[in-house]
Amino acid sequence: EVRLVESGGGLVQPGGSLRLSCEASGFTITSSWMHWVRQAPGKGLVWISRINTDGATTNYADSVKGRFTISRDTAKNTVYLQMNSLRVEDTAVYYCGRGPGSHSDYWGQGTLVTVSS
Amino acid sequence: QSALTQPASVSGSPGQSITISCTGASSDIGGYNYVSWYQQHPGKAPKLMIYDVSDRPSGVSNRFSGSKSGNTASLTISGLQAEDEADYYCSSYTSSRILVFGGGTKLTVL
């Protein structure tokens, strides 16, 4: 059974950093693109980043480029989202998903990131 | 990259059909057959309903169908059921090698 479990969310001050993890089971992350999307409270989904099957290609939305970094540890079958220089507007539930590069067929349940002083 | 444009809300009665539109540009919807649709119930993770414009994942009801014409994609739900009440989001691959979502459409089953 495919399962994705996000963790690492919490409360952080503006300008701070946080690293989110997405532990995968039921498949290997080397066989799928992995995506991060977020959803601010009461708002819609926003695509953030993706990493390809060999880890050599990463893409980012303009809103996070230069501040967020997607990476992975194949031994742990886990994908990460390192978030630096956090802003109040980064407050959201962050979901990871797997799939081809164009969409995600499975999503985790999300982890909440709150950026506030 | 601007978000795709969806109507904020649509509604229909049980048994009826509804269509949700998703308008983009030649750099996203119009340029690629990589449009997907997601359903999201309150407090839940998104669920993939349609991918590559019109393909349905295994397990998704054939009441859900997708299409595209030019820069606009559409999701049609036929035989509307109470459980279909949810938020629906379209998404597309773009020429910038990123993905973009629509703003979401709230479907109300009357």
Short mmCIF file of C-alpha atoms in Angstrom, two decimals:
data_model
loop_
_atom_site.label_atom_id
_atom_site.label_comp_id
_atom_site.label_asym_id
_atom_site.label_seq_id
_atom_site.Cartn_x
_atom_site.Cartn_y
_atom_site.Cartn_z
CA GLU A 1 0.00 0.00 0.00
CA VAL A 2 1.33 3.42 -0.97
CA ARG A 3 1.69 5.70 2.03
CA LEU A 4 3.18 9.16 2.49
CA VAL A 5 3.67 10.65 5.95
CA GLU A 6 4.72 14.27 6.34
CA SER A 7 6.34 15.60 9.50
CA GLY A 8 8.39 18.52 10.74
CA GLY A 9 5.77 21.24 10.77
CA GLY A 10 5.32 23.62 13.66
CA LEU A 11 5.50 27.22 14.80
CA VAL A 12 8.45 29.30 13.61
CA GLN A 13 9.23 33.00 13.69
CA PRO A 14 9.50 35.08 10.52
CA GLY A 15 12.97 34.72 9.05
CA GLY A 16 13.39 31.29 10.61
CA SER A 17 13.93 27.87 9.06
CA LEU A 18 12.17 24.52 9.12
CA ARG A 19 12.76 21.19 7.42
CA LEU A 20 9.78 19.08 6.41
CA SER A 21 10.07 15.35 5.82
CA CYS A 22 7.93 13.05 3.71
CA GLU A 23 8.49 9.37 4.48
CA ALA A 24 7.30 7.07 1.70
CA SER A 25 6.31 3.42 1.95
CA GLY A 26 4.82 0.95 -0.49
CA PHE A 27 7.03 2.24 -3.30
CA THR A 28 10.52 3.63 -3.77
CA ILE A 29 11.04 7.35 -4.34
CA THR A 30 13.56 6.52 -7.08
CA SER A 31 10.63 5.34 -9.20
CA SER A 32 8.54 8.50 -8.98
CA TRP A 33 8.71 12.24 -9.13
CA MET A 34 7.89 13.71 -5.75
CA HIS A 35 5.98 16.95 -5.26
CA TRP A 36 5.28 19.44 -2.49
CA VAL A 37 2.17 21.58 -2.50
CA ARG A 38 0.73 23.83 0.19
CA GLN A 39 -2.61 25.19 1.26
CA ALA A 40 -2.96 28.31 3.37
CA PRO A 41 -5.87 28.27 5.83
CA GLY A 42 -9.14 28.59 3.92
CA LYS A 43 -7.32 28.98 0.60
CA GLY A 44 -6.58 26.86 -2.45
CA LEU A 45 -3.80 24.48 -3.37
CA VAL A 46 -0.48 25.94 -4.53
CA TRP A 47 2.24 23.87 -6.14
CA ILE A 48 5.66 24.46 -4.57
CA SER A 49 8.33 22.09 -5.84
CA ARG A 50 9.17 18.72 -7.40
CA ILE A 51 12.16 16.40 -7.71
CA ASN A 52 12.63 13.79 -10.41
CA THR A 53 13.37 10.07 -10.24
CA ASP A 54 17.16 10.34 -10.16
CA GLY A 55 17.23 13.45 -8.02
CA ALA A 56 19.05 15.47 -10.66
CA THR A 57 16.16 17.74 -11.61
CA THR A 58 14.36 20.06 -9.22
CA ASN A 59 11.84 22.78 -9.96
CA TYR A 60 10.32 25.51 -7.79
CA ALA A 61 7.47 27.98 -7.85
CA ASP A 62 8.66 31.59 -8.08
CA SER A 63 7.23 32.31 -4.62
CA VAL A 64 9.74 29.98 -2.94
CA LYS A 65 12.68 29.91 -5.35
CA GLY A 66 15.91 30.73 -3.56
CA ARG A 67 14.37 30.10 -0.13
CA PHE A 68 13.16 26.48 -0.30
CA THR A 69 15.16 23.40 -1.31
CA ILE A 70 13.79 19.97 -2.13
CA SER A 71 16.04 16.96 -1.59
CA ARG A 72 15.83 13.27 -0.81
CA ASP A 73 17.50 10.39 1.00
CA THR A 74 16.99 7.20 -0.97
CA ALA A 75 18.25 5.02 1.89
CA LYS A 76 15.46 6.39 4.09
CA ASN A 77 12.97 6.58 1.19
CA THR A 78 12.28 10.11 2.35
CA VAL A 79 11.91 13.47 0.62
CA TYR A 80 12.64 16.76 2.35
CA LEU A 81 11.69 20.40 1.98
CA GLN A 82 14.17 22.77 3.58
CA MET A 83 12.46 26.09 4.13
CA ASN A 84 14.58 29.16 4.93
CA SER A 85 13.78 32.86 5.35
CA LEU A 86 10.21 31.95 6.22
CA ARG A 87 7.50 34.57 5.86
CA VAL A 88 4.07 34.93 7.43
CA GLU A 89 2.58 34.12 4.02
CA ASP A 90 4.28 30.70 4.06
CA THR A 91 1.81 29.63 6.76
CA ALA A 92 -0.01 26.61 5.34
CA VAL A 93 -0.56 22.88 5.42
CA TYR A 94 2.18 21.30 3.36
CA TYR A 95 1.42 18.10 1.44
CA CYS A 96 3.80 15.79 -0.35
CA GLY A 97 2.68 13.73 -3.31
CA ARG A 98 4.11 11.17 -5.68
CA GLY A 99 3.55 10.64 -9.35
CA PRO A 100 4.93 11.46 -12.75
CA GLY A 101 6.17 14.97 -13.28
CA SER A 102 2.75 16.31 -14.26
CA HIS A 103 0.53 15.27 -11.35
CA SER A 104 0.32 13.31 -8.10
CA ASP A 105 -1.69 10.15 -7.65
CA TYR A 106 -1.11 9.80 -3.91
CA TRP A 107 -0.88 12.46 -1.23
CA GLY A 108 0.04 12.47 2.43
CA GLN A 109 -2.20 13.96 5.11
CA GLY A 110 -0.11 17.10 5.41
CA THR A 111 1.83 18.95 8.09
CA LEU A 112 0.98 22.43 9.35
CA VAL A 113 3.57 25.19 9.25
CA THR A 114 2.77 28.39 11.12
CA VAL A 115 5.01 31.42 10.67
CA SER A 116 4.29 33.99 13.33
CA SER A 117 6.02 36.16 15.87
CA GLN B 1 3.18 32.06 -13.29
CA SER B 2 -0.48 33.00 -12.77
CA ALA B 3 -2.98 30.58 -11.32
CA LEU B 4 -5.48 28.98 -13.65
CA THR B 5 -8.98 30.47 -13.56
CA GLN B 6 -11.89 28.46 -12.17
CA PRO B 7 -15.38 29.56 -11.13
CA ALA B 8 -15.58 30.03 -7.38
CA SER B 9 -18.66 27.87 -7.07
CA VAL B 10 -21.04 25.63 -8.98
CA SER B 11 -24.11 23.75 -7.85
CA GLY B 12 -26.44 21.05 -9.05
CA SER B 13 -29.17 18.71 -7.90
CA PRO B 14 -28.69 14.97 -7.39
CA GLY B 15 -28.73 13.14 -10.69
CA GLN B 16 -27.87 16.20 -12.74
CA SER B 17 -24.60 16.90 -14.58
CA ILE B 18 -22.30 19.83 -13.91
CA THR B 19 -19.19 21.12 -15.65
CA ILE B 20 -16.32 23.03 -14.06
CA SER B 21 -14.11 25.08 -16.37
CA CYS B 22 -10.43 25.84 -15.96
CA THR B 23 -8.92 28.55 -18.15
CA GLY B 24 -5.23 29.06 -18.70
CA ALA B 25 -2.96 30.07 -21.54
CA SER B 26 -1.01 28.62 -24.44
CA SER B 27 1.95 28.26 -22.07
CA ASP B 28 0.10 25.82 -19.86
CA ILE B 29 -3.26 24.21 -20.68
CA GLY B 30 -3.13 25.06 -24.36
CA GLY B 31 0.40 23.81 -24.85
CA TYR B 32 0.35 20.45 -23.13
CA ASN B 33 -1.98 17.52 -22.50
CA TYR B 34 -1.00 17.50 -18.84
CA VAL B 35 -4.15 18.77 -17.15
CA SER B 36 -5.23 17.06 -13.96
CA TRP B 37 -8.19 17.47 -11.60
CA TYR B 38 -8.32 16.93 -7.83
CA GLN B 39 -11.18 16.56 -5.39
CA GLN B 40 -10.75 17.74 -1.81
CA HIS B 41 -13.18 17.25 1.03
CA PRO B 42 -12.86 19.55 4.08
CA GLY B 43 -9.86 18.68 6.22
CA LYS B 44 -8.73 15.96 3.84
CA ALA B 45 -5.86 15.53 1.40
CA PRO B 46 -6.52 16.07 -2.31
CA LYS B 47 -7.58 13.07 -4.40
CA LEU B 48 -6.64 12.69 -8.05
CA MET B 49 -9.75 12.37 -10.23
CA ILE B 50 -8.47 13.01 -13.78
CA TYR B 51 -4.98 13.17 -15.27
CA ASP B 52 -3.56 13.88 -18.73
CA VAL B 53 -6.76 15.80 -19.62
CA SER B 54 -9.15 12.87 -19.71
CA ASP B 55 -7.67 9.75 -18.09
CA ARG B 56 -9.20 8.36 -14.90
CA PRO B 57 -7.14 6.64 -12.20
CA SER B 58 -8.21 3.18 -11.20
CA GLY B 59 -11.06 3.35 -8.71
CA VAL B 60 -12.45 6.72 -9.79
CA SER B 61 -16.06 6.60 -10.91
CA ASN B 62 -16.73 6.91 -14.64
CA ARG B 63 -19.18 9.68 -13.71
CA PHE B 64 -16.12 11.91 -13.77
CA SER B 65 -14.73 12.94 -17.16
CA GLY B 66 -12.30 15.53 -18.45
CA SER B 67 -11.75 17.37 -21.71
CA LYS B 68 -9.83 20.28 -23.19
CA SER B 69 -10.39 22.81 -25.94
CA GLY B 70 -7.72 25.38 -26.64
CA ASN B 71 -6.65 27.03 -23.39
CA THR B 72 -9.64 25.77 -21.39
CA ALA B 73 -10.05 22.42 -19.67
CA SER B 74 -13.27 21.07 -18.22
CA LEU B 75 -14.33 18.56 -15.60
CA THR B 76 -17.81 17.07 -15.98
CA ILE B 77 -19.55 15.14 -13.23
CA SER B 78 -22.64 13.26 -14.32
CA GLY B 79 -25.30 11.70 -12.13
CA LEU B 80 -24.42 14.08 -9.29
CA GLN B 81 -24.35 12.48 -5.84
CA ALA B 82 -24.25 14.00 -2.37
CA GLU B 83 -20.73 12.63 -1.82
CA ASP B 84 -19.49 14.68 -4.78
CA GLU B 85 -19.87 17.86 -2.73
CA ALA B 86 -16.29 19.07 -2.32
CA ASP B 87 -13.71 21.51 -3.63
CA TYR B 88 -12.26 20.77 -7.06
CA TYR B 89 -8.91 21.99 -8.37
CA CYS B 90 -7.44 21.85 -11.85
CA SER B 91 -3.71 21.76 -12.46
CA SER B 92 -1.47 21.99 -15.50
CA TYR B 93 2.15 21.57 -16.45
CA THR B 94 3.65 24.79 -17.82
CA SER B 95 6.36 25.91 -20.21
CA SER B 96 8.36 27.06 -17.16
CA ARG B 97 8.68 23.39 -16.19
CA ILE B 98 6.56 23.93 -13.11
CA LEU B 99 2.97 23.08 -12.28
CA VAL B 100 0.18 25.53 -11.56
CA PHE B 101 -3.19 25.04 -9.86
CA GLY B 102 -6.49 26.77 -10.37
CA GLY B 103 -8.05 28.73 -7.53
CA GLY B 104 -10.54 25.96 -6.80
CA THR B 105 -14.29 25.50 -7.27
CA LYS B 106 -16.70 24.67 -4.48
CA LEU B 107 -19.32 22.19 -5.67
CA THR B 108 -22.61 22.22 -3.78
CA VAL B 109 -25.10 19.41 -4.26
CA LEU B 110 -28.51 20.93 -3.62
#
